[in-house]
């Protein structure tokens, strides 16, 4: 062959390399980018869902704490009325001075700041009203000259009054002094309910007599009897002397109960709510509802208040619930994107490196007749490059699998269904990436130079049958092998060809029929013809040529796993053995793959 002819072949080879191999290399890059994007997206979804769950859990905890603080504040204030009730029962008669001394001793303004006032409301029959008013006017135990203007108000003609007789502190509550809480039918019913139950009962939200602002309030009434609390209803009504009343402004009670650090709080009294009626209940307290953003979460709790029931709605804006912060929100996408980009750059670099190596090898063909030793060294360098590439590509994938394992440990032994689904998706995607890289490298290595030697296909197929025995038995299948010839080639690569073909036949078997594989051999026109026939799903005629192309798959990965490189590797190995591989026949009853290998004398 002349130098010009060799040069022409080199240029043709270079053009073929430039035209075909970059497409294959960029296919690898796109595959890495696609898988990296899927992994990053899945991990982002997992972390965002986990963060949302943690934020909601923390919100629930905060609401439970706030509800408990509100209930505890009410119970704490109730102890004041219990203590005063005990004083009346113990001493029988409690004077104004004693009442004043007790309230000052407990220091309600400091220790019970949410209690507006404490009062003693005595039962005053209508017949005793004038005498009662005179006795209060003449009571100068706390104020010289007594209370000359005292009168029961309002001045209605009720049969019985429940009059604010003592009230502490007096300053700021003067307007309530002498007020008959029984003048209002609802409050009268509350007094009578406390009397009959012999326990503290709260009124519905009201506007207090001493209220100067817009707050709603309520009264907590504790009954007092002539003796210790009677057990039967008739005795309670007979011995009823009046009620100890704790006065509360709802806003002061809620704000002073503890840390209610929420975007909005709204309270309604639902004690008398009719669930069957479509009516809007009165809001008795609200804060922040007018500025609450559209993106928020709300939780509702019920608080029992001495016979009343409040519905408390706690709301928190989405921004306030972002417990992870802005940095964590973008950490997974940024790290995932960087990792994917680095992996893609590595693959692109390897692809272009291989392209340059092959181009250099093609150029060296010009000196093939004079430099066989240089070509041999170049092939050896290329083999070492494949091993380095295998290590460099597999290491990041193993790191990803290790990171997924640590992420599973961090999440816990029993994550919810959504987290388990995303984690399984991550594992499957990464394992698929690992399988794809392995097959890509196998495809690359199958095109390298090989040492040919006599190969007994009987021994090769026996070894392959043993390797695939487990999967074959799991499907209840059989593999029949007739006597095989001896060929010249690479034993390990031929073993890979038959392993791929038998595995494919088992993988694409019919679900309702045990797989059967028959391997026969014959000779024709200088070739050994080896046929691998199965009773599987078959191959459509339009796909019988394309199935040997890289990444060509006839089924979705979720239905039948695979990378689409198995048959491409088989064709490349057979081409290196100067043979051919094709689909000889295929139908609904199965397929037959034909391999032709040269007969060597």
Coordinates of C-alpha atoms in Angstrom, one line a residue:
X1 CA 0.0 0.0 0.0
X2 CA 1.4 3.4 -1.0
X3 CA 1.7 6.4 1.4
X4 CA -1.0 8.3 -0.4
X5 CA -3.4 5.3 0.0
X6 CA -2.6 5.0 3.7
X7 CA -3.1 8.8 4.1
X8 CA -6.5 8.6 2.4
X9 CA -7.5 5.8 4.8
X10 CA -6.3 7.7 7.8
X11 CA -8.3 10.8 6.7
X12 CA -11.4 8.6 6.2
X13 CA -10.9 7.1 9.7
X14 CA -10.3 10.5 11.2
X15 CA -13.6 11.8 9.6
X16 CA -15.4 8.8 10.9
X17 CA -14.1 9.3 14.4
X18 CA -15.0 13.0 14.5
X19 CA -18.4 12.2 13.1
X20 CA -19.4 9.3 15.4
X21 CA -17.5 9.3 18.7
X22 CA -18.4 12.9 19.9
X23 CA -22.1 12.0 19.5
X24 CA -21.5 9.0 21.8
X25 CA -19.5 11.2 24.2
X26 CA -22.1 13.9 24.3
X27 CA -24.8 11.3 24.9
X28 CA -22.9 10.3 28.0
X29 CA -22.7 13.9 29.1
X30 CA -26.5 14.4 28.6
X31 CA -27.2 11.2 30.4
X32 CA -25.1 12.3 33.4
X33 CA -26.8 15.8 33.4
X34 CA -30.3 14.2 33.2
X35 CA -29.7 11.8 36.0
X36 CA -28.0 14.5 38.1
X37 CA -30.9 16.8 37.6
X38 CA -33.4 14.1 38.6
X39 CA -31.3 13.2 41.7
X40 CA -31.0 16.9 42.7
X41 CA -34.7 17.5 42.2
X42 CA -35.6 14.5 44.2
X43 CA -33.2 15.4 47.1
X44 CA -34.6 19.0 47.0
X45 CA -38.1 17.7 47.3
X46 CA -37.2 15.4 50.1
X47 CA -35.4 18.2 52.1
X48 CA -38.2 20.7 51.4
X49 CA -40.9 18.3 52.5
X50 CA -38.8 17.4 55.6
X51 CA -38.3 21.1 56.4
X52 CA -42.1 21.7 56.0
X53 CA -42.8 18.8 58.4
X54 CA -40.4 20.1 61.0
X55 CA -41.8 23.6 60.7
X56 CA -45.4 22.3 61.1
X57 CA -44.3 20.2 64.0
X58 CA -42.6 23.1 65.7
X59 CA -45.7 25.3 65.0
X60 CA -47.9 22.6 66.7
X61 CA -45.6 22.5 69.7
X62 CA -45.7 26.3 70.0
X63 CA -49.5 26.3 69.8
X64 CA -49.7 23.6 72.5
X65 CA -47.4 25.6 74.8
X66 CA -49.4 28.8 74.3
X67 CA -52.7 27.0 74.9
X68 CA -51.3 25.4 78.1
X69 CA -50.0 28.8 79.3
X70 CA -53.5 30.3 78.7
X71 CA -55.2 27.5 80.6
X72 CA -52.6 27.7 83.4
X73 CA -53.2 31.5 83.7
X74 CA -56.9 31.0 84.2
X75 CA -56.4 28.2 86.7
X76 CA -53.9 30.4 88.6
X77 CA -56.4 33.2 88.8
X78 CA -59.1 30.9 89.9
X79 CA -57.1 30.0 93.0
X80 CA -57.7 33.6 94.3
X81 CA -61.5 33.1 94.3
X82 CA -61.0 29.7 96.0
X83 CA -58.9 31.3 98.7
X84 CA -61.5 34.1 99.4
X85 CA -64.3 31.5 99.5
X86 CA -62.3 29.6 102.1
X87 CA -61.9 32.7 104.1
X88 CA -65.7 33.3 104.2
X89 CA -66.4 29.7 105.1
X90 CA -63.8 29.8 107.8
X91 CA -64.7 33.1 109.5
X92 CA -68.4 33.2 108.7
X93 CA -68.3 37.0 108.3
X94 CA -65.5 38.9 106.5
X95 CA -65.4 42.7 107.0
X96 CA -64.4 45.2 104.4
X97 CA -61.1 45.8 106.1
X98 CA -60.3 42.0 106.2
X99 CA -61.1 41.7 102.5
X100 CA -58.9 44.7 101.7
X101 CA -56.1 43.3 103.9
X102 CA -56.3 39.9 102.2
X103 CA -56.1 41.3 98.7
X104 CA -53.2 43.6 99.6
X105 CA -51.4 40.6 101.2
X106 CA -51.5 38.5 98.0
X107 CA -50.4 41.6 96.0
X108 CA -52.6 40.9 93.0
X109 CA -51.3 43.8 91.0
X110 CA -47.8 42.2 90.8
X111 CA -48.5 38.4 91.1
X112 CA -51.9 38.4 89.3
X113 CA -51.6 41.2 86.8
X114 CA -54.3 39.9 84.5
X115 CA -56.9 40.1 87.3
X116 CA -58.7 43.4 86.9
X117 CA -60.4 43.3 90.3
X118 CA -61.7 41.0 93.0
X119 CA -65.1 41.7 94.6
X120 CA -67.5 40.3 97.1
X121 CA -71.1 40.3 95.7
X122 CA -73.5 39.8 98.6
X123 CA -77.1 38.5 98.2
X124 CA -79.5 41.3 99.1
X125 CA -83.2 40.5 99.1
X126 CA -85.4 43.4 97.9
X127 CA -86.9 43.8 101.4
X128 CA -83.5 44.4 102.9
X129 CA -82.2 46.7 100.2
X130 CA -82.7 50.0 102.1
X131 CA -81.1 48.6 105.3
X132 CA -78.2 47.2 103.3
X133 CA -77.5 50.5 101.6
X134 CA -77.5 52.4 105.0
X135 CA -75.0 49.9 106.4
X136 CA -72.6 50.4 103.5
X137 CA -72.9 54.2 103.7
X138 CA -72.0 54.1 107.4
X139 CA -69.0 51.7 106.9
X140 CA -66.0 53.9 107.7
X141 CA -63.5 51.0 108.3
X142 CA -61.5 52.0 105.2
X143 CA -62.7 55.5 104.4
X144 CA -63.5 58.1 107.0
X145 CA -67.1 59.2 106.6
X146 CA -68.0 56.0 104.9
X147 CA -69.7 56.0 101.5
X148 CA -72.6 58.5 101.7
X149 CA -73.5 58.2 98.0
X150 CA -73.6 54.4 97.9
X151 CA -76.7 52.9 96.3
X152 CA -77.5 49.6 94.5
X153 CA -77.5 50.2 90.8
X154 CA -79.3 50.0 88.6
X155 CA -82.3 50.8 90.7
X156 CA -84.7 48.1 89.3
X157 CA -87.3 46.3 91.4
X158 CA -85.7 42.8 91.4
X159 CA -86.7 40.4 94.1
X160 CA -83.0 39.7 94.9
X161 CA -79.8 41.6 94.2
X162 CA -76.2 40.4 93.9
X163 CA -74.4 43.6 94.8
X164 CA -70.7 44.5 94.5
X165 CA -70.2 45.1 98.2
X166 CA -66.4 45.0 98.5
X167 CA -64.1 45.5 95.5
X168 CA -60.3 45.7 95.4
X169 CA -58.5 47.6 94.2
X170 CA -61.1 50.4 94.5
X171 CA -59.1 52.8 92.4
X172 CA -60.1 52.4 88.8
X173 CA -63.1 50.3 89.7
X174 CA -65.3 52.9 91.4
X175 CA -68.0 52.6 88.7
X176 CA -68.5 48.9 89.6
X177 CA -69.0 49.6 93.4
X178 CA -72.7 48.9 94.2
X179 CA -73.4 47.3 90.8
X180 CA -76.0 44.5 90.8
X181 CA -74.6 41.8 88.5
X182 CA -78.1 40.2 88.7
X183 CA -79.6 43.1 86.8
X184 CA -78.5 41.4 83.6
X185 CA -80.4 38.1 82.9
X186 CA -77.4 36.3 81.5
X187 CA -75.2 37.3 84.4
X188 CA -78.0 36.4 86.9
X189 CA -78.1 32.9 85.3
X190 CA -74.4 32.6 85.8
X191 CA -74.7 33.5 89.5
X192 CA -77.4 30.9 89.9
X193 CA -75.5 28.3 88.0
X194 CA -72.4 28.8 90.3
X195 CA -74.7 28.6 93.3
X196 CA -76.3 25.3 92.1
X197 CA -73.0 23.7 91.0
X198 CA -71.0 24.9 94.0
X199 CA -68.0 25.7 91.7
X200 CA -66.5 28.6 89.8
X201 CA -68.5 29.6 86.7
X202 CA -67.5 32.2 84.1
X203 CA -69.8 34.6 82.4
X204 CA -70.1 35.0 78.6
X205 CA -67.9 37.9 77.3
X206 CA -69.3 41.2 78.4
X207 CA -68.4 44.9 78.5
X208 CA -67.3 45.6 82.0
X209 CA -68.9 48.5 84.0
X210 CA -65.4 49.9 84.6
X211 CA -64.2 49.4 81.0
X212 CA -62.9 52.7 79.4
X213 CA -61.5 51.1 76.2
X214 CA -62.7 48.6 73.7
X215 CA -61.8 45.3 75.4
X216 CA -64.2 42.6 76.2
X217 CA -64.2 41.1 79.7
X218 CA -65.7 38.3 81.8
X219 CA -66.5 37.5 85.4
X220 CA -65.4 34.4 87.2
X221 CA -67.9 33.7 90.0
X222 CA -67.2 31.4 93.1
X223 CA -70.2 30.7 95.4
X224 CA -70.1 31.3 99.1
X225 CA -72.5 29.6 101.6
X226 CA -73.3 30.0 105.3
X227 CA -71.3 26.8 106.0
X228 CA -68.9 24.7 104.1
X229 CA -70.1 23.7 100.6
X230 CA -73.4 21.8 101.0
X231 CA -73.9 18.6 99.1
X232 CA -77.5 18.8 98.0
X233 CA -79.1 21.4 95.7
X234 CA -81.8 22.6 98.1
X235 CA -79.4 23.3 100.9
X236 CA -77.1 25.2 98.5
X237 CA -79.9 27.5 97.5
X238 CA -81.0 28.0 101.1
X239 CA -77.5 28.8 102.5
X240 CA -76.3 30.8 99.5
X241 CA -74.8 34.1 100.7
X242 CA -73.2 35.5 97.5
X243 CA -70.3 35.1 95.1
X244 CA -66.6 36.0 95.1
X245 CA -66.0 37.6 91.7
X246 CA -62.7 37.9 89.8
X247 CA -62.9 40.4 87.0
X248 CA -60.8 40.0 83.8
X249 CA -60.2 41.9 80.7
X250 CA -59.7 39.3 78.0
X251 CA -56.9 41.1 76.2
X252 CA -54.9 41.6 79.4
X253 CA -55.4 37.9 80.3
X254 CA -54.3 36.6 76.8
X255 CA -51.3 39.0 76.5
X256 CA -50.2 38.2 80.1
X257 CA -50.5 34.5 79.9
X258 CA -47.2 33.8 78.3
X259 CA -45.3 33.9 75.0
X260 CA -47.9 34.2 72.2
X261 CA -45.4 35.1 69.5
X262 CA -47.6 34.4 66.5
X263 CA -48.5 36.4 63.4
X264 CA -52.1 36.5 64.5
X265 CA -54.4 35.3 67.3
X266 CA -58.2 35.3 67.2
X267 CA -60.6 34.1 70.0
X268 CA -64.3 33.4 69.9
X269 CA -66.7 32.1 72.6
X270 CA -68.3 29.0 71.2
X271 CA -70.0 27.8 74.3
X272 CA -73.5 28.5 72.9
X273 CA -72.7 27.9 69.3
X274 CA -75.3 26.0 67.2
X275 CA -73.3 23.9 64.8
X276 CA -76.3 23.3 62.6
X277 CA -76.9 27.1 62.2
X278 CA -74.8 29.1 59.8
X279 CA -74.1 32.1 62.0
X280 CA -71.0 34.1 62.5
X281 CA -69.8 34.0 66.1
X282 CA -68.6 37.2 67.8
X283 CA -64.8 37.6 68.0
X284 CA -63.9 38.5 71.6
X285 CA -60.2 39.0 71.0
X286 CA -58.0 39.3 67.9
X287 CA -54.5 40.5 67.1
X288 CA -52.6 40.7 63.8
X289 CA -55.5 39.3 61.7
X290 CA -55.7 42.5 59.6
X291 CA -52.0 42.2 58.5
X292 CA -51.8 38.4 58.1
X293 CA -50.3 37.5 54.7
X294 CA -52.1 35.1 52.3
X295 CA -49.4 32.5 52.8
X296 CA -49.8 31.2 56.3
X297 CA -50.7 28.2 58.5
X298 CA -53.4 28.2 61.1
X299 CA -54.2 25.8 64.0
X300 CA -57.3 25.8 66.2
X301 CA -57.4 24.9 69.9
X302 CA -60.3 24.7 72.4
X303 CA -59.9 26.2 75.9
X304 CA -62.3 25.3 78.7
X305 CA -62.9 28.2 81.0
X306 CA -65.0 27.4 84.1
X307 CA -68.1 26.3 82.1
X308 CA -67.3 28.3 79.0
X309 CA -65.5 27.2 75.9
X310 CA -63.2 29.4 73.8
X311 CA -62.0 28.7 70.3
X312 CA -58.5 30.1 69.8
X313 CA -57.1 30.3 66.3
X314 CA -53.3 30.7 66.1
X315 CA -51.8 31.8 62.7
X316 CA -48.2 31.9 61.6
X317 CA -47.0 33.4 58.3
X318 CA -45.0 31.1 55.9
X319 CA -42.0 33.3 56.3
X320 CA -42.0 33.0 60.1
X321 CA -42.3 29.2 59.7
X322 CA -39.2 29.0 57.5
X323 CA -37.1 27.2 60.2
X324 CA -34.3 26.2 57.7
X325 CA -33.5 29.8 56.5
X326 CA -32.7 31.0 53.0
X327 CA -29.2 29.4 52.9
X328 CA -30.5 25.9 53.6
X329 CA -33.3 26.4 51.1
X330 CA -30.8 26.6 48.3
X331 CA -28.0 24.4 49.7
X332 CA -29.3 21.1 48.1
X333 CA -29.9 22.6 44.6
X334 CA -26.6 24.4 44.6
X335 CA -24.6 21.4 45.8
X336 CA -26.5 19.0 43.5
X337 CA -26.0 21.3 40.5
X338 CA -22.3 21.7 41.2
X339 CA -21.8 17.9 41.6
X340 CA -23.7 17.2 38.4
X341 CA -21.8 19.9 36.5
X342 CA -18.5 18.5 37.7
X343 CA -19.5 14.9 36.8
X344 CA -20.6 16.1 33.3
X345 CA -17.4 18.0 32.8
X346 CA -15.4 14.9 33.8
X347 CA -17.3 12.8 31.3
X348 CA -17.0 15.4 28.6
X349 CA -13.3 15.7 29.3
X350 CA -12.9 11.9 29.1
X351 CA -15.0 11.8 25.9
X352 CA -12.8 14.5 24.2
X353 CA -9.7 12.9 25.5
X354 CA -10.7 9.6 24.0
X355 CA -11.5 11.4 20.7
X356 CA -8.1 13.0 20.7
X357 CA -6.4 9.7 21.5
X358 CA -8.2 7.9 18.6
X359 CA -7.4 10.7 16.2
X360 CA -3.8 10.5 17.2
X361 CA -3.9 6.7 16.7
X362 CA -5.4 7.3 13.3
X363 CA -2.6 9.7 12.4
X364 CA 0.0 7.2 13.5
X365 CA -1.4 4.7 11.0
X366 CA 0.5 6.6 8.3
X367 CA 3.7 5.2 9.9
X368 CA 2.2 1.8 10.6
X369 CA 4.5 -0.1 8.3
X370 CA 7.5 1.6 10.0
X371 CA 6.3 1.9 13.6
X372 CA 4.4 -1.2 14.7
X373 CA 6.0 -0.8 18.1
X374 CA 4.7 2.7 18.5
X375 CA 1.1 1.6 17.7
X376 CA 1.5 -1.2 20.3
X377 CA 2.5 1.3 23.0
X378 CA -0.4 3.6 22.0
X379 CA -2.9 0.7 22.4
X380 CA -1.4 -0.1 25.8
X381 CA -1.8 3.5 26.9
X382 CA -5.4 3.4 25.8
X383 CA -6.1 0.3 27.9
X384 CA -4.6 2.0 30.9
X385 CA -6.7 5.1 30.2
X386 CA -9.9 2.9 30.3
X387 CA -8.9 1.6 33.8
X388 CA -8.3 5.1 35.0
X389 CA -11.6 6.3 33.6
X390 CA -13.4 3.4 35.3
X391 CA -12.0 4.4 38.7
X392 CA -12.6 8.2 38.2
X393 CA -16.2 7.6 37.2
X394 CA -17.2 5.0 39.7
X395 CA -15.8 6.9 42.7
X396 CA -18.3 9.8 42.6
X397 CA -21.2 7.3 42.2
X398 CA -20.0 5.4 45.3
X399 CA -19.8 8.6 47.2
X400 CA -23.4 9.5 46.2
X401 CA -24.5 6.0 47.5
X402 CA -22.6 6.6 50.7
X403 CA -24.2 10.0 51.2
X404 CA -27.7 8.6 50.6
X405 CA -27.0 6.0 53.3
X406 CA -25.9 8.7 55.8
X407 CA -29.0 10.8 54.8
X408 CA -31.2 7.8 55.6
X409 CA -29.6 7.5 59.0
X410 CA -30.1 11.2 59.6
X411 CA -33.8 11.0 58.7
X412 CA -34.5 8.1 61.0
X413 CA -35.6 4.5 60.9
X414 CA -39.3 5.2 60.2
X415 CA -39.7 8.1 57.8
X416 CA -43.1 8.9 56.5
X417 CA -44.3 7.5 53.1
X418 CA -43.3 10.5 51.1
X419 CA -39.7 10.5 52.4
X420 CA -39.4 6.7 51.8
X421 CA -40.6 7.2 48.2
X422 CA -38.1 10.0 47.4
X423 CA -35.2 8.1 49.1
X424 CA -36.0 4.9 47.0
X425 CA -36.1 7.0 43.9
X426 CA -32.7 8.4 44.7
X427 CA -31.2 5.0 45.3
X428 CA -32.7 3.6 42.1
X429 CA -31.5 6.6 40.1
X430 CA -27.9 6.3 41.5
X431 CA -27.7 2.5 41.0
X432 CA -28.9 3.1 37.4
X433 CA -26.2 5.7 36.9
X434 CA -23.6 3.2 38.3
X435 CA -24.9 0.5 35.9
X436 CA -24.8 2.9 33.0
X437 CA -21.2 4.0 33.7
X438 CA -20.2 0.3 34.0
X439 CA -21.8 -0.6 30.7
X440 CA -20.4 2.5 29.0
X441 CA -16.9 1.5 30.1
X442 CA -17.5 -2.1 29.0
X443 CA -18.6 -0.7 25.6
X444 CA -15.4 1.4 25.4
X445 CA -13.2 -1.5 26.5
X446 CA -14.8 -3.9 24.0
X447 CA -13.4 -1.9 21.2
X448 CA -9.8 -2.2 22.4
X449 CA -7.2 -4.5 20.9
X450 CA -7.4 -8.1 21.9
X451 CA -5.2 -11.2 21.9
X452 CA -6.8 -14.0 19.9
X453 CA -6.4 -17.6 20.9
X454 CA -8.3 -20.9 20.4
X455 CA -11.5 -20.8 22.4
X456 CA -13.7 -23.9 23.2
X457 CA -17.2 -22.5 23.1
X458 CA -18.4 -25.7 24.9
X459 CA -16.5 -24.6 28.0
X460 CA -17.4 -21.0 27.6
X461 CA -21.2 -21.7 27.4
X462 CA -21.0 -24.1 30.3
X463 CA -19.5 -21.3 32.4
X464 CA -22.1 -18.9 31.2
X465 CA -24.9 -21.3 32.1
X466 CA -23.5 -21.7 35.6
X467 CA -23.3 -17.9 36.0
X468 CA -26.9 -17.4 34.9
X469 CA -28.3 -20.4 36.8
X470 CA -29.9 -18.5 39.6
X471 CA -31.9 -16.1 37.4
X472 CA -32.9 -19.0 35.2
X473 CA -34.1 -21.1 38.1
X474 CA -36.0 -18.2 39.6
X475 CA -38.1 -18.0 36.4
X476 CA -38.4 -21.7 36.1
X477 CA -36.5 -21.7 32.8
X478 CA -34.2 -24.1 30.9
X479 CA -31.1 -23.6 28.7
X480 CA -30.3 -26.4 26.2
X481 CA -26.8 -26.3 24.6
X482 CA -25.8 -28.5 21.7
X483 CA -22.1 -29.3 20.9
X484 CA -20.2 -26.1 20.1
X485 CA -17.2 -25.5 17.8
X486 CA -13.8 -24.1 18.6
X487 CA -13.1 -20.5 17.4
X488 CA -10.3 -18.1 17.4
X489 CA -10.8 -15.1 19.7
X490 CA -10.9 -13.5 23.2
X491 CA -12.5 -16.0 25.6
X492 CA -13.5 -13.3 28.2
X493 CA -15.2 -11.1 25.6
X494 CA -17.0 -14.0 24.0
X495 CA -18.2 -15.1 27.5
X496 CA -19.6 -11.5 27.9
X497 CA -21.5 -11.8 24.6
X498 CA -23.2 -15.1 25.5
X499 CA -23.9 -13.9 29.1
X500 CA -25.6 -10.7 27.7
X501 CA -27.7 -12.7 25.2
X502 CA -28.9 -15.4 27.7
X503 CA -29.6 -12.8 30.3
X504 CA -31.6 -10.8 27.8
X505 CA -33.6 -13.9 26.8
X506 CA -34.5 -14.5 30.5
X507 CA -35.2 -10.8 31.2
X508 CA -37.6 -10.5 28.2
X509 CA -39.5 -13.7 28.8
X510 CA -43.3 -13.9 28.9
X511 CA -44.7 -13.5 32.4
X512 CA -47.0 -16.4 32.1
X513 CA -44.7 -18.9 30.4
X514 CA -41.4 -20.5 31.7
X515 CA -38.5 -19.3 29.5
X516 CA -36.8 -21.9 27.2
X517 CA -33.4 -21.1 25.5
X518 CA -31.9 -23.4 22.8
X519 CA -28.3 -22.8 21.6
X520 CA -27.3 -24.6 18.4
X521 CA -24.3 -24.5 16.0
X522 CA -23.7 -25.2 12.3
X523 CA -21.4 -24.2 9.5
X524 CA -22.1 -22.1 6.4
X525 CA -19.8 -20.5 3.8
X526 CA -16.7 -20.3 5.9
X527 CA -18.5 -19.3 9.1
X528 CA -19.6 -21.0 12.3
X529 CA -23.2 -20.1 12.8
X530 CA -24.4 -20.1 16.4
X531 CA -28.2 -19.5 17.1
X532 CA -29.7 -18.5 20.4
X533 CA -33.4 -19.1 20.2
X534 CA -36.0 -18.3 22.9
X535 CA -39.8 -18.3 23.5
X536 CA -39.9 -14.8 24.8
X537 CA -41.7 -11.6 23.9
X538 CA -40.2 -11.2 20.4
X539 CA -38.9 -8.2 18.6
X540 CA -40.9 -6.0 16.2
X541 CA -39.5 -6.1 12.6
X542 CA -38.9 -2.3 12.6
X543 CA -36.6 -2.7 15.6
X544 CA -34.6 -5.7 14.6
X545 CA -31.7 -3.7 13.2
X546 CA -31.7 -0.8 15.7
X547 CA -31.6 -2.9 18.9
X548 CA -27.8 -3.3 18.4
X549 CA -27.3 0.5 18.6
X550 CA -26.1 2.1 21.8
X551 CA -28.9 3.2 24.2
X552 CA -31.7 1.6 22.1
X553 CA -34.4 0.2 24.4
X554 CA -37.8 -1.3 23.5
X555 CA -39.2 -1.1 27.0
X556 CA -39.3 1.5 29.8
X557 CA -36.7 1.2 32.6
X558 CA -39.5 0.9 35.2
X559 CA -40.9 -2.1 33.3
X560 CA -37.7 -3.9 32.5
X561 CA -34.4 -2.6 33.9
X562 CA -31.4 -2.0 31.6
X563 CA -29.1 0.6 30.1
X564 CA -29.6 -0.1 26.4
X565 CA -25.9 -1.0 25.9
X566 CA -25.9 -4.8 26.2
X567 CA -26.5 -5.6 22.6
X568 CA -24.3 -2.8 21.4
X569 CA -21.4 -4.3 23.4
X570 CA -22.2 -7.7 21.8
X571 CA -22.1 -6.3 18.3
X572 CA -18.8 -4.5 19.0
X573 CA -17.2 -7.6 20.3
X574 CA -18.4 -9.7 17.4
X575 CA -17.2 -7.1 15.0
X576 CA -13.7 -7.2 16.6
X577 CA -13.8 -11.0 15.9
X578 CA -14.5 -10.2 12.2
X579 CA -18.0 -11.8 12.5
X580 CA -21.6 -10.5 12.6
X581 CA -24.6 -10.6 14.8
X582 CA -28.3 -10.1 13.8
X583 CA -31.9 -11.1 14.5
X584 CA -32.5 -14.1 12.2
X585 CA -36.2 -14.5 13.1
X586 CA -38.7 -13.1 15.6
X587 CA -42.4 -13.5 16.2
X588 CA -44.9 -13.8 19.1
X589 CA -43.4 -17.2 19.8
X590 CA -39.9 -15.8 20.5
X591 CA -36.7 -14.7 18.7
X592 CA -33.5 -16.2 17.3
X593 CA -30.2 -14.3 17.4
X594 CA -27.6 -15.4 14.8
X595 CA -23.9 -15.0 15.5
X596 CA -21.4 -15.7 12.6
X597 CA -17.7 -16.3 13.5
X598 CA -15.0 -17.1 10.9
X599 CA -13.9 -20.7 10.6
X600 CA -10.1 -20.9 11.1
X601 CA -8.3 -23.8 9.6

